[in-house]
């Protein structure tokens, strides 16, 4: 069945790069997304990648997709304390009503 | 434009009580979703709708019912609340085929069942 896995915690120092990893099982994914959730708030779309792409860069964010290994990563350059949040990876499955399968979320803690 | 709104923001229920959560959107999106979020488990899909008058089950539908009588509203009902339904509930909308197929999320409803 469909499954998305993430590590639960990541701690970095301010100014370092953060890399959050995600693996998924369904090879019929169409889009893969990264959402950010701050405490007590809803989900904010950060970036996405279409399944036929290998990489996408958007300012401080770089998404890498390895379709062979079904591995997705989000790199945040020059991480700031304001980046502290929970980051969710999600996949959209082809022809299933656009529904999203989410990972458990990675809590990113940025220390000054 | 308000986007996606959810009512209420917070609610405390006793076991066995019923309630309805309302999701409203002003973006004219066809698709709407209800998710629940529990610690360490990410978001799980409860029910969804691909258009007015239609509903379908997601991953965790038991104990919930939904209705989509109007395109702009998607209601989630709990007929007899249980402590296991304590969670944060998020509604989302989507217009499939537009750009990146982004789902837009509401701010959430925090529900506690005692």
GROMACS .gro file of C-alpha atoms in nm:
model
  226
    1UNK     CA    1   0.000   0.000   0.000
    2UNK     CA    2   0.090   0.364   0.002
    3UNK     CA    3   0.334   0.473   0.270
    4UNK     CA    4   0.550   0.778   0.333
    5UNK     CA    5   0.826   0.774   0.594
    6UNK     CA    6   1.027   1.054   0.752
    7UNK     CA    7   1.268   1.077   1.040
    8UNK     CA    8   1.103   1.249   1.336
    9UNK     CA    9   1.361   1.502   1.452
   10UNK     CA   10   1.645   1.715   1.317
   11UNK     CA   11   1.851   1.971   1.506
   12UNK     CA   12   2.087   2.218   1.336
   13UNK     CA   13   2.271   2.540   1.418
   14UNK     CA   14   2.162   2.872   1.272
   15UNK     CA   15   2.340   2.935   0.941
   16UNK     CA   16   2.395   2.566   0.867
   17UNK     CA   17   2.210   2.374   0.595
   18UNK     CA   18   1.928   2.140   0.694
   19UNK     CA   19   1.842   1.829   0.498
   20UNK     CA   20   1.509   1.658   0.564
   21UNK     CA   21   1.458   1.317   0.405
   22UNK     CA   22   1.149   1.127   0.298
   23UNK     CA   23   1.087   0.788   0.138
   24UNK     CA   24   0.770   0.675  -0.033
   25UNK     CA   25   0.644   0.348  -0.173
   26UNK     CA   26   0.396   0.427  -0.451
   27UNK     CA   27   0.565   0.459  -0.791
   28UNK     CA   28   0.253   0.616  -0.944
   29UNK     CA   29   0.303   0.941  -0.752
   30UNK     CA   30   0.239   1.247  -0.966
   31UNK     CA   31   0.343   1.533  -0.740
   32UNK     CA   32   0.551   1.531  -0.422
   33UNK     CA   33   0.513   1.815  -0.178
   34UNK     CA   34   0.681   1.971   0.122
   35UNK     CA   35   0.455   2.144   0.374
   36UNK     CA   36   0.559   2.347   0.679
   37UNK     CA   37   0.356   2.361   1.000
   38UNK     CA   38   0.432   2.608   1.277
   39UNK     CA   39   0.296   2.545   1.630
   40UNK     CA   40  -0.082   2.576   1.649
   41UNK     CA   41  -0.112   2.660   1.280
   42UNK     CA   42  -0.230   2.491   0.962
   43UNK     CA   43  -0.013   2.360   0.681
   44UNK     CA   44   0.168   2.593   0.445
   45UNK     CA   45   0.289   2.465   0.109
   46UNK     CA   46   0.663   2.529   0.080
   47UNK     CA   47   0.747   2.370  -0.251
   48UNK     CA   48   0.666   2.075  -0.472
   49UNK     CA   49   0.821   1.868  -0.747
   50UNK     CA   50   0.658   1.690  -1.035
   51UNK     CA   51   0.748   1.322  -1.054
   52UNK     CA   52   0.934   1.353  -1.386
   53UNK     CA   53   1.184   1.603  -1.238
   54UNK     CA   54   1.506   1.531  -1.049
   55UNK     CA   55   1.564   1.864  -0.882
   56UNK     CA   56   1.391   2.191  -0.812
   57UNK     CA   57   1.541   2.502  -0.655
   58UNK     CA   58   1.339   2.782  -0.503
   59UNK     CA   59   1.546   3.049  -0.322
   60UNK     CA   60   1.687   2.877  -0.008
   61UNK     CA   61   1.502   2.553  -0.079
   62UNK     CA   62   1.631   2.267  -0.294
   63UNK     CA   63   1.425   1.955  -0.356
   64UNK     CA   64   1.594   1.640  -0.484
   65UNK     CA   65   1.400   1.342  -0.614
   66UNK     CA   66   1.552   0.998  -0.669
   67UNK     CA   67   1.276   0.800  -0.840
   68UNK     CA   68   1.473   0.477  -0.849
   69UNK     CA   69   1.511   0.473  -0.470
   70UNK     CA   70   1.178   0.654  -0.409
   71UNK     CA   71   1.363   0.910  -0.200
   72UNK     CA   72   1.282   1.279  -0.166
   73UNK     CA   73   1.481   1.539   0.023
   74UNK     CA   74   1.441   1.904   0.117
   75UNK     CA   75   1.751   2.113   0.172
   76UNK     CA   76   1.720   2.447   0.346
   77UNK     CA   77   2.026   2.665   0.300
   78UNK     CA   78   2.135   2.914   0.568
   79UNK     CA   79   1.878   2.783   0.817
   80UNK     CA   80   1.728   3.047   1.044
   81UNK     CA   81   1.550   3.021   1.380
   82UNK     CA   82   1.228   3.112   1.196
   83UNK     CA   83   1.262   2.785   1.005
   84UNK     CA   84   1.194   2.589   1.324
   85UNK     CA   85   0.873   2.396   1.254
   86UNK     CA   86   0.743   2.055   1.153
   87UNK     CA   87   0.799   1.966   0.788
   88UNK     CA   88   0.573   1.718   0.612
   89UNK     CA   89   0.645   1.529   0.297
   90UNK     CA   90   0.334   1.426   0.097
   91UNK     CA   91   0.265   1.243  -0.225
   92UNK     CA   92  -0.028   1.278  -0.459
   93UNK     CA   93  -0.132   0.952  -0.623
   94UNK     CA   94  -0.237   0.947  -0.988
   95UNK     CA   95  -0.608   0.904  -1.049
   96UNK     CA   96  -0.711   0.891  -0.683
   97UNK     CA   97  -0.905   1.213  -0.645
   98UNK     CA   98  -0.600   1.424  -0.570
   99UNK     CA   99  -0.573   1.289  -0.217
  100UNK     CA  100  -0.244   1.325  -0.034
  101UNK     CA  101  -0.051   1.065   0.163
  102UNK     CA  102   0.154   1.235   0.436
  103UNK     CA  103   0.464   1.134   0.622
  104UNK     CA  104   0.473   1.163   1.001
  105UNK     CA  105   0.653   1.496   0.990
  106UNK     CA  106   1.008   1.599   1.082
  107UNK     CA  107   1.047   1.844   1.366
  108UNK     CA  108   1.327   2.085   1.279
  109UNK     CA  109   1.490   2.266   1.569
  110UNK     CA  110   1.728   2.551   1.485
  111UNK     CA  111   1.964   2.656   1.763
  112UNK     CA  112   2.119   3.005   1.767
  113UNK     CA  113  -1.121   3.625  -0.004
  114UNK     CA  114  -1.129   3.414   0.312
  115UNK     CA  115  -0.989   3.101   0.144
  116UNK     CA  116  -1.069   2.797   0.359
  117UNK     CA  117  -1.237   2.851   0.696
  118UNK     CA  118  -1.328   2.601   0.967
  119UNK     CA  119  -1.587   2.627   1.240
  120UNK     CA  120  -1.544   2.590   1.535
  121UNK     CA  121  -1.175   2.644   1.618
  122UNK     CA  122  -1.194   2.453   1.947
  123UNK     CA  123  -1.445   2.217   2.102
  124UNK     CA  124  -1.465   1.988   2.405
  125UNK     CA  125  -1.714   1.702   2.395
  126UNK     CA  126  -1.817   1.430   2.635
  127UNK     CA  127  -1.809   1.069   2.519
  128UNK     CA  128  -2.126   0.989   2.325
  129UNK     CA  129  -2.208   1.346   2.226
  130UNK     CA  130  -2.245   1.442   1.862
  131UNK     CA  131  -2.119   1.742   1.669
  132UNK     CA  132  -2.062   1.874   1.319
  133UNK     CA  133  -1.751   2.049   1.193
  134UNK     CA  134  -1.800   2.293   0.907
  135UNK     CA  135  -1.551   2.366   0.632
  136UNK     CA  136  -1.629   2.654   0.397
  137UNK     CA  137  -1.437   2.772   0.090
  138UNK     CA  138  -1.475   3.067  -0.143
  139UNK     CA  139  -1.234   2.950  -0.415
  140UNK     CA  140  -1.493   2.749  -0.611
  141UNK     CA  141  -1.278   2.435  -0.582
  142UNK     CA  142  -1.433   2.102  -0.676
  143UNK     CA  143  -1.239   1.879  -0.439
  144UNK     CA  144  -1.256   1.896  -0.060
  145UNK     CA  145  -1.094   1.681   0.209
  146UNK     CA  146  -1.109   1.616   0.581
  147UNK     CA  147  -0.790   1.505   0.758
  148UNK     CA  148  -0.707   1.436   1.119
  149UNK     CA  149  -0.367   1.503   1.271
  150UNK     CA  150  -0.239   1.308   1.569
  151UNK     CA  151   0.105   1.344   1.733
  152UNK     CA  152   0.375   1.151   1.549
  153UNK     CA  153   0.136   1.030   1.279
  154UNK     CA  154   0.114   1.310   1.025
  155UNK     CA  155  -0.222   1.378   0.858
  156UNK     CA  156  -0.458   1.098   0.771
  157UNK     CA  157  -0.746   1.130   0.529
  158UNK     CA  158  -1.092   1.070   0.678
  159UNK     CA  159  -1.328   1.140   0.387
  160UNK     CA  160  -1.317   1.345   0.072
  161UNK     CA  161  -1.543   1.481  -0.200
  162UNK     CA  162  -1.477   1.529  -0.570
  163UNK     CA  163  -1.779   1.751  -0.623
  164UNK     CA  164  -2.113   1.866  -0.491
  165UNK     CA  165  -2.328   1.574  -0.383
  166UNK     CA  166  -2.038   1.323  -0.380
  167UNK     CA  167  -1.834   1.177  -0.094
  168UNK     CA  168  -1.578   0.898  -0.062
  169UNK     CA  169  -1.396   0.722   0.221
  170UNK     CA  170  -1.032   0.791   0.301
  171UNK     CA  171  -0.789   0.598   0.522
  172UNK     CA  172  -0.970   0.636   0.857
  173UNK     CA  173  -1.345   0.686   0.793
  174UNK     CA  174  -1.490   0.487   1.085
  175UNK     CA  175  -1.693   0.693   1.332
  176UNK     CA  176  -1.734   0.986   1.092
  177UNK     CA  177  -1.988   1.090   0.831
  178UNK     CA  178  -1.969   1.370   0.576
  179UNK     CA  179  -2.197   1.564   0.347
  180UNK     CA  180  -2.139   1.799   0.052
  181UNK     CA  181  -2.482   1.944  -0.019
  182UNK     CA  182  -2.334   2.270  -0.147
  183UNK     CA  183  -2.012   2.306  -0.343
  184UNK     CA  184  -1.865   2.555  -0.099
  185UNK     CA  185  -1.930   2.355   0.220
  186UNK     CA  186  -1.804   2.018   0.343
  187UNK     CA  187  -1.941   1.897   0.676
  188UNK     CA  188  -1.780   1.636   0.902
  189UNK     CA  189  -2.007   1.472   1.157
  190UNK     CA  190  -1.932   1.270   1.468
  191UNK     CA  191  -2.248   1.084   1.570
  192UNK     CA  192  -2.119   0.945   1.901
  193UNK     CA  193  -1.783   1.092   1.997
  194UNK     CA  194  -1.514   0.872   2.151
  195UNK     CA  195  -1.187   0.970   2.325
  196UNK     CA  196  -0.998   0.818   2.028
  197UNK     CA  197  -1.139   1.101   1.816
  198UNK     CA  198  -0.949   1.361   2.015
  199UNK     CA  199  -0.740   1.522   1.743
  200UNK     CA  200  -0.683   1.828   1.530
  201UNK     CA  201  -0.902   1.825   1.221
  202UNK     CA  202  -0.799   1.997   0.900
  203UNK     CA  203  -1.007   2.067   0.593
  204UNK     CA  204  -0.844   2.119   0.253
  205UNK     CA  205  -0.957   2.209  -0.098
  206UNK     CA  206  -0.815   2.146  -0.444
  207UNK     CA  207  -0.887   2.235  -0.803
  208UNK     CA  208  -0.740   1.934  -0.982
  209UNK     CA  209  -0.539   2.013  -1.293
  210UNK     CA  210  -0.458   2.370  -1.195
  211UNK     CA  211  -0.085   2.429  -1.183
  212UNK     CA  212   0.081   2.225  -0.911
  213UNK     CA  213  -0.238   2.059  -0.778
  214UNK     CA  214  -0.186   2.240  -0.447
  215UNK     CA  215  -0.422   2.160  -0.163
  216UNK     CA  216  -0.521   2.466   0.042
  217UNK     CA  217  -0.565   2.400   0.413
  218UNK     CA  218  -0.790   2.557   0.671
  219UNK     CA  219  -0.656   2.662   1.013
  220UNK     CA  220  -0.778   2.348   1.191
  221UNK     CA  221  -1.028   2.252   1.461
  222UNK     CA  222  -0.891   2.121   1.790
  223UNK     CA  223  -1.134   1.865   1.932
  224UNK     CA  224  -1.107   1.704   2.276
  225UNK     CA  225  -1.336   1.418   2.373
  226UNK     CA  226  -1.348   1.346   2.747
   0.00000   0.00000   0.00000
